[in-house]
Short mmCIF file of C-alpha atoms in Angstrom, two decimals:
data_model
loop_
_atom_site.label_atom_id
_atom_site.label_comp_id
_atom_site.label_asym_id
_atom_site.label_seq_id
_atom_site.Cartn_x
_atom_site.Cartn_y
_atom_site.Cartn_z
CA MET J 73 2.80 -29.56 -18.16
CA GLN J 74 3.61 -32.94 -16.75
CA ILE J 75 2.42 -33.82 -13.25
CA VAL J 76 5.19 -35.20 -11.02
CA ASP J 77 4.34 -36.24 -7.46
CA VAL J 78 6.95 -35.46 -4.82
CA ILE J 79 6.92 -36.53 -1.19
CA ASP J 80 10.48 -35.77 -0.11
CA PRO J 81 11.05 -32.12 0.81
CA ASP J 82 14.78 -32.63 0.17
CA ASP J 83 14.16 -33.65 -3.46
CA GLU J 84 16.76 -31.76 -5.47
CA ARG J 85 14.30 -31.12 -8.28
CA LEU J 86 12.62 -28.64 -5.92
CA ASP J 87 15.77 -26.60 -5.31
CA ASP J 88 14.57 -23.63 -7.36
CA PHE J 89 11.70 -23.20 -4.87
CA ARG J 90 13.79 -23.59 -1.72
CA ASP J 91 14.11 -21.06 1.13
CA LEU J 92 12.03 -18.36 -0.51
CA ASN J 93 12.40 -16.02 2.46
CA SER J 94 16.11 -16.55 3.01
CA VAL J 95 18.13 -13.36 2.83
CA ASP J 96 21.07 -14.91 1.00
CA ARG J 97 19.82 -18.16 -0.58
CA ARG J 98 16.43 -17.05 -1.93
CA PRO J 99 16.19 -18.12 -5.58
CA ASP J 100 14.95 -14.74 -6.84
CA LEU J 101 18.20 -12.93 -6.01
CA PRO J 102 19.67 -11.57 -9.22
CA VAL J 103 22.92 -12.87 -10.62
CA LEU J 104 25.43 -10.07 -10.12
CA PRO J 105 28.16 -9.24 -12.63
CA GLY J 106 30.79 -11.92 -12.27
CA GLY J 107 28.19 -14.59 -11.61
CA ALA J 108 28.08 -14.06 -7.86
CA LEU J 109 25.16 -14.03 -5.47
CA GLY J 110 21.82 -15.33 -6.68
CA LYS J 111 20.23 -17.81 -9.03
CA GLY J 112 18.51 -15.04 -10.95
CA LEU J 113 15.14 -16.77 -10.97
CA VAL J 114 11.66 -15.25 -10.95
CA ILE J 115 8.97 -16.67 -8.69
CA ALA J 116 5.23 -16.39 -9.33
CA GLU J 117 2.81 -17.15 -6.49
CA GLY J 118 -0.86 -18.06 -6.70
CA VAL J 119 -3.05 -19.20 -9.57
CA LEU J 120 -3.58 -15.76 -11.11
CA VAL J 121 0.08 -14.74 -11.07
CA VAL J 122 1.26 -18.15 -12.28
CA GLU J 123 -1.15 -17.89 -15.20
CA ARG J 124 0.21 -14.44 -15.98
CA MET J 125 3.76 -15.79 -15.84
CA VAL J 126 2.78 -18.44 -18.40
CA ALA J 127 1.41 -15.66 -20.65
CA SER J 128 4.56 -13.55 -20.21
CA ARG J 129 8.08 -13.57 -21.64
CA PHE J 130 9.16 -15.24 -18.36
CA ALA J 131 8.55 -18.83 -19.47
CA PRO J 132 8.30 -21.03 -16.35
CA HIS J 133 10.47 -24.13 -16.30
CA ALA J 134 8.73 -25.71 -13.28
CA PHE J 135 5.72 -25.41 -10.99
CA LEU J 136 5.24 -26.53 -7.40
CA GLY J 137 1.80 -26.74 -5.86
CA VAL J 138 -0.88 -28.59 -3.99
CA ASN J 139 -3.48 -30.63 -5.84
CA ARG J 140 -6.27 -28.11 -5.33
CA ARG J 141 -4.31 -25.38 -7.13
CA LEU J 142 -3.32 -27.83 -9.85
CA ASP J 143 -7.03 -28.37 -10.49
CA GLU J 144 -7.57 -24.62 -10.75
CA LEU J 145 -4.62 -24.24 -13.12
CA SER J 146 -5.67 -27.19 -15.26
CA THR J 147 -8.32 -25.04 -16.86
CA SER J 148 -5.56 -22.94 -18.44
CA LEU J 149 -2.57 -25.34 -18.40
CA VAL J 150 -3.20 -28.74 -19.90
CA PRO J 151 -1.58 -31.74 -18.18
CA THR J 152 0.28 -34.06 -20.55
CA ALA J 153 2.29 -37.27 -20.34
CA ASP J 154 5.04 -35.76 -22.51
CA PRO J 155 8.26 -36.18 -20.47
CA GLY J 156 9.63 -33.05 -22.13
CA ALA J 157 6.81 -30.90 -20.79
CA VAL J 158 7.32 -28.45 -17.94
CA PRO J 159 6.99 -30.38 -14.66
CA PHE J 160 4.29 -29.53 -12.14
CA PHE J 161 5.65 -30.88 -8.86
CA ARG J 162 2.57 -31.88 -6.89
CA ALA J 163 3.10 -31.98 -3.14
CA SER J 164 1.24 -31.72 0.14
CA ALA J 165 0.98 -28.34 1.85
CA GLU J 166 3.36 -29.68 4.51
CA VAL J 167 6.05 -30.68 2.02
CA MET J 168 5.65 -27.34 0.24
CA ALA J 169 6.07 -25.49 3.54
CA GLU J 170 9.27 -27.42 4.28
CA VAL J 171 10.68 -26.57 0.87
CA VAL J 172 9.84 -22.88 0.73
CA GLY J 173 10.41 -22.31 4.44
CA PHE J 174 6.96 -21.15 5.52
CA HIS J 175 3.31 -21.95 4.94
CA LEU J 176 2.43 -20.51 1.59
CA ASN J 177 -1.30 -19.95 1.52
CA ARG J 178 -1.44 -19.28 -2.20
CA GLY J 179 -0.58 -22.96 -2.71
CA VAL J 180 1.17 -22.81 -6.07
CA LEU J 181 4.42 -21.41 -7.46
CA GLY J 182 5.95 -21.04 -10.88
CA VAL J 183 9.63 -20.43 -11.48
CA ALA J 184 11.36 -18.97 -14.54
CA ARG J 185 14.87 -17.99 -15.47
CA ARG J 186 15.35 -14.32 -16.17
CA PRO J 187 15.51 -13.74 -19.91
CA ALA J 188 17.78 -11.05 -21.34
CA GLU J 189 16.72 -7.63 -20.11
CA LEU J 190 14.84 -5.43 -22.52
CA THR J 191 16.60 -2.32 -23.71
CA ALA J 192 14.81 0.95 -23.02
CA GLU J 193 14.10 1.25 -26.75
CA GLN J 194 12.44 -2.16 -26.75
CA ALA J 195 10.42 -1.46 -23.60
CA ILE J 196 8.93 1.81 -24.86
CA ASP J 197 8.44 0.73 -28.47
CA GLY J 198 4.98 1.96 -29.46
CA ALA J 199 4.26 3.30 -25.97
CA THR J 200 2.19 6.43 -25.43
CA ILE J 201 2.27 6.50 -21.62
CA VAL J 202 5.34 5.53 -19.62
CA ALA J 203 6.16 5.54 -15.91
CA VAL J 204 9.73 6.39 -14.91
CA LEU J 205 10.93 5.64 -11.38
CA GLU J 206 13.90 7.10 -9.53
CA GLY J 207 15.10 5.96 -6.11
CA VAL J 208 12.07 3.76 -5.48
CA ASN J 209 13.73 1.09 -3.39
CA ASP J 210 10.66 -0.48 -1.80
CA HIS J 211 9.52 -3.69 -3.49
CA GLU J 212 5.92 -3.22 -2.43
CA ASN J 213 5.80 0.26 -3.97
CA ILE J 214 7.30 -1.00 -7.22
CA GLY J 215 4.77 -3.84 -7.31
CA SER J 216 1.90 -1.41 -6.68
CA ILE J 217 3.16 0.88 -9.43
CA PHE J 218 3.14 -2.02 -11.92
CA ARG J 219 -0.38 -2.93 -10.84
CA ASN J 220 -1.64 0.65 -11.08
CA ALA J 221 0.17 1.18 -14.40
CA ALA J 222 -1.42 -1.91 -15.93
CA GLY J 223 -4.88 -0.97 -14.70
CA LEU J 224 -4.71 2.64 -15.81
CA GLY J 225 -3.37 2.36 -19.34
CA VAL J 226 0.39 2.76 -18.92
CA ASP J 227 2.44 0.94 -21.57
CA ALA J 228 5.89 0.55 -19.99
CA VAL J 229 7.95 1.23 -16.87
CA LEU J 230 11.52 2.55 -16.84
CA PHE J 231 13.89 2.46 -13.88
CA GLY J 232 16.33 5.25 -13.19
CA SER J 233 18.98 5.06 -10.50
CA GLY J 234 18.41 3.74 -6.98
CA CYS J 235 15.46 1.46 -7.62
CA ALA J 236 14.92 -1.99 -6.13
CA ASP J 237 14.74 -5.14 -8.26
CA PRO J 238 11.33 -5.35 -10.00
CA LEU J 239 11.60 -9.15 -10.22
CA TYR J 240 11.90 -9.69 -6.47
CA ARG J 241 9.21 -12.12 -5.34
CA ARG J 242 7.27 -9.62 -3.23
CA CYS J 243 7.23 -7.15 -6.10
CA VAL J 244 5.88 -9.70 -8.56
CA ARG J 245 3.20 -10.72 -6.03
CA VAL J 246 2.06 -7.19 -5.18
CA SER J 247 1.99 -6.33 -8.90
CA MET J 248 -0.51 -9.20 -9.40
CA GLY J 249 1.91 -10.48 -12.02
CA HIS J 250 1.94 -7.29 -14.07
CA ALA J 251 5.69 -6.95 -13.40
CA LEU J 252 5.98 -9.95 -15.73
CA LEU J 253 3.53 -8.74 -18.37
CA MET J 254 4.43 -5.07 -18.65
CA PRO J 255 7.61 -4.18 -20.57
CA PHE J 256 10.24 -2.55 -18.37
CA ALA J 257 13.88 -1.58 -18.66
CA LYS J 258 16.65 0.14 -16.75
CA LEU J 259 18.19 3.47 -17.70
CA PRO J 260 21.79 3.06 -16.51
CA GLN J 261 22.84 6.46 -17.88
CA TRP J 262 20.64 8.39 -15.48
CA PRO J 263 19.16 10.94 -16.02
CA ARG J 264 20.79 11.50 -19.41
CA GLU J 265 18.88 8.65 -21.03
CA LEU J 266 15.62 10.51 -20.45
CA ASP J 267 16.49 12.16 -23.77
CA LEU J 268 15.35 8.92 -25.38
CA LEU J 269 11.78 9.77 -24.40
CA GLY J 270 11.92 13.27 -25.80
CA GLU J 271 13.35 11.94 -29.05
CA ARG J 272 10.27 9.75 -29.38
CA GLY J 273 7.92 12.69 -28.95
CA MET J 274 7.11 12.09 -25.30
CA THR J 275 6.69 14.90 -22.81
CA THR J 276 8.52 14.03 -19.60
CA VAL J 277 6.58 15.20 -16.53
CA SER J 278 8.22 15.23 -13.08
CA LEU J 279 5.80 14.87 -10.17
CA THR J 280 6.73 17.00 -7.18
CA PRO J 281 4.90 18.38 -4.15
CA ASP J 282 6.54 21.79 -4.87
CA PRO J 283 3.64 24.29 -4.50
CA THR J 284 5.13 26.66 -7.08
CA VAL J 285 4.80 24.32 -10.08
CA PRO J 286 1.66 23.89 -12.22
CA LEU J 287 -1.12 21.56 -11.15
CA LEU J 288 -1.18 18.18 -12.88
CA PRO J 289 -4.28 18.77 -15.09
CA GLU J 290 -2.78 22.01 -16.38
CA ALA J 291 0.69 20.48 -16.89
CA VAL J 292 -0.54 17.66 -19.12
CA ASP J 293 -3.33 19.57 -20.86
CA GLY J 294 -3.03 18.99 -24.57
CA VAL J 295 0.09 16.83 -24.43
CA GLY J 296 0.03 13.56 -26.35
CA LYS J 297 2.62 10.98 -25.34
CA VAL J 298 3.67 11.34 -21.70
CA ALA J 299 6.30 9.90 -19.38
CA PHE J 300 5.64 10.49 -15.68
CA LEU J 301 8.67 10.61 -13.39
CA VAL J 302 8.16 9.72 -9.73
CA GLY J 303 10.68 9.60 -6.91
CA ALA J 304 10.81 7.86 -3.57
CA GLU J 305 8.59 9.03 -0.74
CA GLY J 306 10.46 11.55 1.34
CA PRO J 307 13.34 12.68 -0.88
CA GLY J 308 11.27 12.69 -4.09
CA LEU J 309 12.98 13.16 -7.44
CA THR J 310 16.52 14.50 -7.53
CA ALA J 311 17.08 18.00 -8.87
CA ALA J 312 19.03 16.44 -11.77
CA ALA J 313 16.05 14.31 -12.80
CA MET J 314 13.69 17.28 -12.57
CA ARG J 315 16.02 19.43 -14.65
CA ALA J 316 16.23 16.68 -17.27
CA SER J 317 12.42 16.54 -17.66
CA HIS J 318 10.30 18.87 -19.77
CA VAL J 319 7.74 19.97 -17.20
CA ARG J 320 7.00 19.67 -13.51
CA ALA J 321 3.56 19.02 -12.08
CA ARG J 322 1.97 18.71 -8.68
CA ILE J 323 -1.08 16.93 -7.35
CA PRO J 324 -3.32 19.36 -5.44
CA MET J 325 -2.80 18.61 -1.73
CA SER J 326 -4.40 19.90 1.45
CA ARG J 327 -2.30 22.14 3.68
CA GLY J 328 -0.57 20.47 6.60
CA THR J 329 -0.53 17.04 5.01
CA ASP J 330 2.31 14.93 3.73
CA SER J 331 3.05 13.92 0.18
CA LEU J 332 1.19 10.84 -0.99
CA ASN J 333 2.66 7.38 -1.16
CA VAL J 334 4.64 7.12 -4.40
CA ALA J 335 2.41 4.39 -5.89
CA THR J 336 -0.70 6.43 -5.06
CA ALA J 337 0.76 9.58 -6.60
CA ALA J 338 1.69 7.62 -9.72
CA ALA J 339 -1.84 6.15 -9.93
CA ILE J 340 -3.32 9.65 -9.80
CA ALA J 341 -1.02 10.80 -12.60
CA PHE J 342 -1.95 7.77 -14.73
CA TYR J 343 -5.64 8.46 -14.01
CA GLU J 344 -5.31 12.07 -15.14
CA LEU J 345 -4.57 10.70 -18.61
CA ALA J 346 -6.94 7.71 -18.43
CA ARG J 347 -9.93 9.93 -17.56
CA ARG J 348 -9.78 11.96 -20.76
CA MET T 208 5.14 17.24 29.83
CA GLN T 209 7.24 16.09 32.72
CA ILE T 210 10.36 14.00 32.02
CA VAL T 211 10.53 10.81 34.10
CA ASP T 212 13.55 8.52 33.69
CA VAL T 213 12.86 4.81 33.80
CA ILE T 214 15.41 2.01 33.84
CA ASP T 215 13.29 -0.97 34.87
CA PRO T 216 11.36 -2.54 31.96
CA ASP T 217 8.92 -4.04 34.49
CA ASP T 218 7.97 -0.59 35.83
CA GLU T 219 4.17 -0.65 36.12
CA ARG T 220 3.92 2.93 34.92
CA LEU T 221 4.85 1.61 31.46
CA ASP T 222 2.02 -0.94 31.32
CA ASP T 223 0.05 1.01 28.73
CA PHE T 224 2.95 0.54 26.29
CA ARG T 225 3.51 -3.14 26.99
CA ASP T 226 3.41 -6.01 24.43
CA LEU T 227 2.35 -3.85 21.49
CA ASN T 228 2.37 -6.81 19.09
CA SER T 229 0.61 -9.26 21.37
CA VAL T 230 -2.57 -10.67 19.88
CA ASP T 231 -4.54 -10.63 23.12
CA ARG T 232 -2.77 -8.19 25.46
CA ARG T 233 -1.93 -5.34 23.08
CA PRO T 234 -3.12 -2.10 24.65
CA ASP T 235 -4.91 -0.82 21.53
CA LEU T 236 -7.54 -3.55 21.55
CA PRO T 237 -10.94 -1.92 21.95
CA VAL T 238 -13.03 -2.47 25.06
CA LEU T 239 -15.93 -4.64 23.98
CA PRO T 240 -19.48 -4.26 25.31
CA GLY T 241 -19.47 -5.69 28.82
CA GLY T 242 -15.96 -4.40 29.48
CA ALA T 243 -14.19 -7.47 28.10
CA LEU T 244 -11.07 -7.76 26.00
CA GLY T 245 -8.85 -4.72 25.58
CA LYS T 246 -7.71 -1.58 27.30
CA GLY T 247 -9.18 0.59 24.58
CA LEU T 248 -6.07 2.73 24.22
CA VAL T 249 -4.69 4.44 21.16
CA ILE T 250 -0.97 4.31 20.37
CA ALA T 251 0.91 6.90 18.32
CA GLU T 252 4.40 6.04 17.00
CA GLY T 253 7.11 8.39 15.89
CA VAL T 254 7.64 12.11 16.29
CA LEU T 255 5.24 13.22 13.56
CA VAL T 256 2.35 10.98 14.63
CA VAL T 257 2.86 11.77 18.33
CA GLU T 258 2.70 15.47 17.51
CA ARG T 259 -0.51 14.89 15.58
CA MET T 260 -1.93 12.96 18.53
CA VAL T 261 -1.20 15.96 20.76
CA ALA T 262 -3.06 18.18 18.28
CA SER T 263 -6.02 15.78 18.10
CA ARG T 264 -9.02 14.97 20.30
CA PHE T 265 -7.03 11.91 21.50
CA ALA T 266 -5.22 13.64 24.37
CA PRO T 267 -2.19 11.54 25.33
CA HIS T 268 -1.82 10.69 29.01
CA ALA T 269 1.78 9.42 28.70
CA PHE T 270 4.76 9.20 26.35
CA LEU T 271 7.59 6.67 26.18
CA GLY T 272 10.71 7.39 24.21
CA VAL T 273 14.45 7.62 23.87
CA ASN T 274 16.29 10.86 24.60
CA ARG T 275 16.91 11.68 20.94
CA ARG T 276 13.18 11.67 20.16
CA LEU T 277 12.49 13.67 23.31
CA ASP T 278 14.80 16.33 21.94
CA GLU T 279 12.93 16.36 18.65
CA LEU T 280 9.57 16.57 20.42
CA SER T 281 10.76 19.30 22.79
CA THR T 282 10.41 21.80 19.97
CA SER T 283 6.64 21.25 20.07
CA LEU T 284 6.07 19.87 23.59
CA VAL T 285 7.57 21.92 26.40
CA PRO T 286 9.11 20.01 29.32
CA THR T 287 7.96 21.22 32.74
CA ALA T 288 8.60 20.32 36.39
CA ASP T 289 4.84 20.35 37.10
CA PRO T 290 4.12 16.92 38.65
CA GLY T 291 0.60 17.11 37.21
CA ALA T 292 1.91 17.31 33.65
CA VAL T 293 1.75 14.37 31.27
CA PRO T 294 4.77 12.12 31.93
CA PHE T 295 7.37 11.48 29.25
CA PHE T 296 8.99 8.21 30.30
CA ARG T 297 12.55 8.47 29.06
CA ALA T 298 14.27 5.13 28.55
CA SER T 299 17.04 3.48 26.61
CA ALA T 300 16.22 1.77 23.31
CA GLU T 301 16.87 -1.57 25.05
CA VAL T 302 14.40 -0.90 27.88
CA MET T 303 11.84 0.32 25.34
CA ALA T 304 12.28 -2.86 23.30
CA GLU T 305 11.72 -4.99 26.39
CA VAL T 306 8.54 -3.12 27.21
CA VAL T 307 6.93 -3.04 23.77
CA GLY T 308 8.22 -6.47 22.78
CA PHE T 309 10.35 -5.56 19.76
CA HIS T 310 12.81 -2.92 18.63
CA LEU T 311 10.77 0.13 17.74
CA ASN T 312 12.82 2.18 15.33
CA ARG T 313 10.57 5.21 15.55
CA GLY T 314 11.80 5.66 19.12
CA VAL T 315 8.82 7.38 20.70
CA LEU T 316 5.23 6.51 21.58
CA GLY T 317 2.23 8.38 22.86
CA VAL T 318 -0.78 6.73 24.44
CA ALA T 319 -4.31 8.07 24.84
CA ARG T 320 -7.60 6.73 26.11
CA ARG T 321 -10.32 6.52 23.50
CA PRO T 322 -12.74 9.39 23.96
CA ALA T 323 -16.46 8.96 23.28
CA GLU T 324 -17.01 8.08 19.64
CA LEU T 325 -18.33 10.81 17.40
CA THR T 326 -21.82 10.38 16.05
CA ALA T 327 -22.13 10.36 12.27
CA GLU T 328 -23.83 13.77 12.51
CA GLN T 329 -20.86 15.17 14.42
CA ALA T 330 -18.30 13.64 12.06
CA ILE T 331 -19.86 15.06 8.90
CA ASP T 332 -20.85 18.42 10.34
CA GLY T 333 -19.84 21.01 7.74
CA ALA T 334 -18.30 18.38 5.45
CA THR T 335 -18.46 18.70 1.69
CA ILE T 336 -16.52 15.51 0.81
CA VAL T 337 -16.87 12.29 2.77
CA ALA T 338 -15.43 8.79 2.35
CA VAL T 339 -17.66 5.87 3.31
CA LEU T 340 -16.13 2.40 3.76
CA GLU T 341 -17.88 -0.96 3.71
CA GLY T 342 -16.18 -4.27 4.49
CA VAL T 343 -12.68 -2.78 4.54
CA ASN T 344 -11.14 -5.06 7.14
CA ASP T 345 -7.46 -4.44 6.43
CA HIS T 346 -5.82 -2.00 8.83
CA GLU T 347 -3.23 -0.89 6.32
CA ASN T 348 -5.91 -0.05 3.75
CA ILE T 349 -7.88 1.93 6.31
CA GLY T 350 -4.73 3.80 7.32
CA SER T 351 -3.94 4.58 3.68
CA ILE T 352 -7.47 5.82 3.10
CA PHE T 353 -7.16 8.25 6.03
CA ARG T 354 -3.82 9.48 4.67
CA ASN T 355 -5.16 9.89 1.13
CA ALA T 356 -8.35 11.51 2.40
CA ALA T 357 -6.43 14.07 4.45
CA GLY T 358 -4.10 14.87 1.56
CA LEU T 359 -6.82 15.19 -1.05
CA GLY T 360 -9.39 17.37 0.70
CA VAL T 361 -11.79 14.87 2.27
CA ASP T 362 -13.49 16.12 5.44
CA ALA T 363 -14.64 12.96 7.21
CA VAL T 364 -14.68 9.16 7.04
CA LEU T 365 -17.67 6.97 7.83
CA PHE T 366 -17.56 3.23 8.50
CA GLY T 367 -20.32 0.91 7.34
CA SER T 368 -20.48 -2.75 8.28
CA GLY T 369 -17.52 -5.10 8.25
CA CYS T 370 -14.68 -2.62 8.70
CA ALA T 371 -11.63 -3.09 10.91
CA ASP T 372 -10.86 -0.82 13.88
CA PRO T 373 -9.50 2.53 12.63
CA LEU T 374 -7.67 3.06 15.94
CA TYR T 375 -5.57 -0.09 15.69
CA ARG T 376 -1.90 0.83 15.99
CA ARG T 377 -0.94 -0.13 12.45
CA CYS T 378 -3.82 1.88 11.05
CA VAL T 379 -2.82 5.00 12.99
CA ARG T 380 0.79 4.59 11.84
CA VAL T 381 -0.01 4.05 8.15
CA SER T 382 -2.42 7.01 8.26
CA MET T 383 0.53 9.20 9.39
CA GLY T 384 -1.69 10.18 12.33
CA HIS T 385 -4.59 11.39 10.21
CA ALA T 386 -6.81 8.68 11.73
CA LEU T 387 -6.55 10.84 14.88
CA LEU T 388 -7.07 14.20 13.19
CA MET T 389 -9.85 13.42 10.72
CA PRO T 390 -13.38 13.10 12.12
CA PHE T 391 -14.81 9.62 11.68
CA ALA T 392 -17.84 7.68 12.86
CA LYS T 393 -19.55 4.34 12.48
CA LEU T 394 -22.89 3.80 10.79
CA PRO T 395 -24.33 0.87 12.76
CA GLN T 396 -27.62 0.95 10.84
CA TRP T 397 -26.04 -0.04 7.57
CA PRO T 398 -26.80 0.87 4.82
CA ARG T 399 -29.96 2.67 6.00
CA GLU T 400 -27.99 5.45 7.69
CA LEU T 401 -26.65 6.53 4.31
CA ASP T 402 -29.89 8.54 4.18
CA LEU T 403 -28.18 10.93 6.58
CA LEU T 404 -25.86 12.02 3.78
CA GLY T 405 -28.68 12.61 1.31
CA GLU T 406 -30.56 14.64 3.90
CA ARG T 407 -27.54 16.93 4.13
CA GLY T 408 -27.47 17.51 0.39
CA MET T 409 -24.69 15.07 -0.38
CA THR T 410 -24.66 12.88 -3.46
CA THR T 411 -23.65 9.35 -2.51
CA VAL T 412 -21.44 7.78 -5.19
CA SER T 413 -20.67 4.03 -5.15
CA LEU T 414 -17.38 3.07 -6.78
CA THR T 415 -17.57 -0.18 -8.72
CA PRO T 416 -15.58 -1.83 -11.53
CA ASP T 417 -18.91 -2.61 -13.28
CA PRO T 418 -18.27 -1.63 -16.93
CA THR T 419 -21.92 -0.65 -17.50
CA VAL T 420 -21.97 2.29 -15.07
CA PRO T 421 -20.88 5.87 -15.89
CA LEU T 422 -17.24 6.86 -15.68
CA LEU T 423 -16.22 8.76 -12.57
CA PRO T 424 -15.73 12.21 -14.18
CA GLU T 425 -19.20 12.02 -15.73
CA ALA T 426 -20.82 10.67 -12.55
CA VAL T 427 -19.63 13.56 -10.37
CA ASP T 428 -19.84 16.28 -13.02
CA GLY T 429 -21.67 19.24 -11.52
CA VAL T 430 -22.39 17.66 -8.15
CA GLY T 431 -21.55 19.69 -5.07
CA LYS T 432 -21.21 17.75 -1.83
CA VAL T 433 -20.15 14.16 -2.40
CA ALA T 434 -19.80 10.99 -0.36
CA PHE T 435 -17.74 8.25 -2.03
CA LEU T 436 -18.54 4.65 -1.06
CA VAL T 437 -15.77 2.09 -1.43
CA GLY T 438 -15.81 -1.62 -0.63
CA ALA T 439 -13.16 -4.20 0.08
CA GLU T 440 -10.89 -5.44 -2.68
CA GLY T 441 -12.40 -8.52 -4.22
CA PRO T 442 -16.04 -8.45 -3.13
CA GLY T 443 -16.43 -4.69 -3.49
CA LEU T 444 -19.55 -2.97 -2.22
CA THR T 445 -22.62 -5.04 -1.42
CA ALA T 446 -25.65 -4.75 -3.68
CA ALA T 447 -27.54 -3.26 -0.73
CA ALA T 448 -24.98 -0.47 -0.32
CA MET T 449 -25.02 0.27 -4.03
CA ARG T 450 -28.83 0.36 -4.08
CA ALA T 451 -28.81 2.77 -1.14
CA SER T 452 -26.51 5.24 -2.95
CA HIS T 453 -27.57 7.85 -5.50
CA VAL T 454 -25.19 7.02 -8.33
CA ARG T 455 -22.58 4.47 -9.32
CA ALA T 456 -19.29 5.33 -10.93
CA ARG T 457 -16.29 3.48 -12.29
CA ILE T 458 -12.66 4.35 -12.74
CA PRO T 459 -11.58 3.74 -16.36
CA MET T 460 -9.54 0.52 -16.31
CA SER T 461 -7.57 -1.38 -18.94
CA ARG T 462 -8.97 -4.68 -20.15
CA GLY T 463 -7.60 -7.81 -18.53
CA THR T 464 -6.55 -6.07 -15.35
CA ASP T 465 -7.86 -6.33 -11.82
CA SER T 466 -9.64 -3.72 -9.81
CA LEU T 467 -7.33 -1.30 -8.01
CA ASN T 468 -6.41 -1.53 -4.36
CA VAL T 469 -9.25 0.05 -2.36
CA ALA T 470 -7.09 2.88 -0.97
CA THR T 471 -5.81 3.69 -4.47
CA ALA T 472 -9.32 3.68 -5.93
CA ALA T 473 -10.46 5.97 -3.12
CA ALA T 474 -7.51 8.32 -3.75
CA ILE T 475 -8.45 8.58 -7.42
CA ALA T 476 -12.04 9.43 -6.51
CA PHE T 477 -10.87 12.09 -4.03
CA TYR T 478 -8.54 13.48 -6.70
CA GLU T 479 -11.36 13.73 -9.24
CA LEU T 480 -12.90 16.35 -6.92
CA ALA T 481 -9.63 17.93 -5.77
CA ARG T 482 -8.51 18.59 -9.36
CA ARG T 483 -11.45 20.84 -10.23
#
């Protein structure tokens, strides 16, 4: 990377970092069909997540940060005088705050263009454990699921209908950058495309609080490759998704309590495989 | 409860619900030694949590809500003309917003005075599974731990040093009201008071990402009554807390990943017992 000092918050070279919290101008809004709406960028925040972005298929084309974070990053990203190198725009915390629209205490950002989306086949190539989400429209939950999946041995994440954008800034942050590292893909033909998993020898397991279905340890006993389906808190998985999966499973819950948060339920399912 | 219509947001009878987000006037700030600081109240939000407050040892002395939520609550709380009954202050959403300081989309609140704190002996009386927290100073994490504990068969929660207030409004909300229903207590003599658990036949198990300690399933294999110790994300448990516990255990994690969120790690530990 090439260090470039900036002092003017209106510098156009910083436009990809501008108004990060804006509802309609934030740079991480996806480009919709027809080219409308967003810039389709991906934002990484903080030293750890920026380093993970660099290691990912989301190649950053610019950084913006304060000098202290530059020093921390310099152990993994080597500064160079090459004018063709990716620029690190070095600024004061005040200039950064003016650009992004708030005080960003992580002090450094990376920005990348979204590469072509992986196909489902590409995302699950070689995978033995997959997480499949339906109707999970909360960015924080999606980020937590990526984080839990990465920590507990899951190989890929697939998105059925009704899910929020996994490359939204908050999602990337909560995932600790694992949304960038872990292969993921959408299944637009939902839930029909679940067949893809069965064809690759995976058992598809729908998680449900339904007390009449087998307990999780029993449901996955002896199975090899597994895809866990989880639905949004409250409605859970649709009947169509459950019908399209091979087995249903429930986490043992105390009477008179609510279902678990979707990311917590997913973590428990991942752990059931990781523990053996 | 007795229905009392209010139209004036400055009505003094609503003072216990006032400025819920204020840093220094919010009613759920604890009363500190010497009587300073807060009112020491507990706030429940939403129909489900208010109903759980009614069922808990935190007896509400007033409610504030819109008519629609009153209707929902009336199935569990019977309106009466008795002037000695607990008042339900019925107001418009606009008056409510002026009182609490923001638009509260859950539409109903209950407020209770904090009763005497339970002793640790009282909280763990009859318990077979206990969660023990050290340095968990994030209200959302504490709320999630209560929710996960209630769902996964934990009987009580104990707080070591450095934890945030479990009766803070956000904590009660995230816990889905289980912070009010589940017995909890502080351990001011930390970590010495962990001895209390051993004396009652409990095995104290410290969760740590340390790769040299036994895996969780092995560590709790064959043990009966268990207390799980969890520390804050990042620093984890102190060495003193780990030394004071009987065994250490780790959740199997993938290489190159971070430790799990503390509430997720706790949920996995609770599940390891619930699954058997």
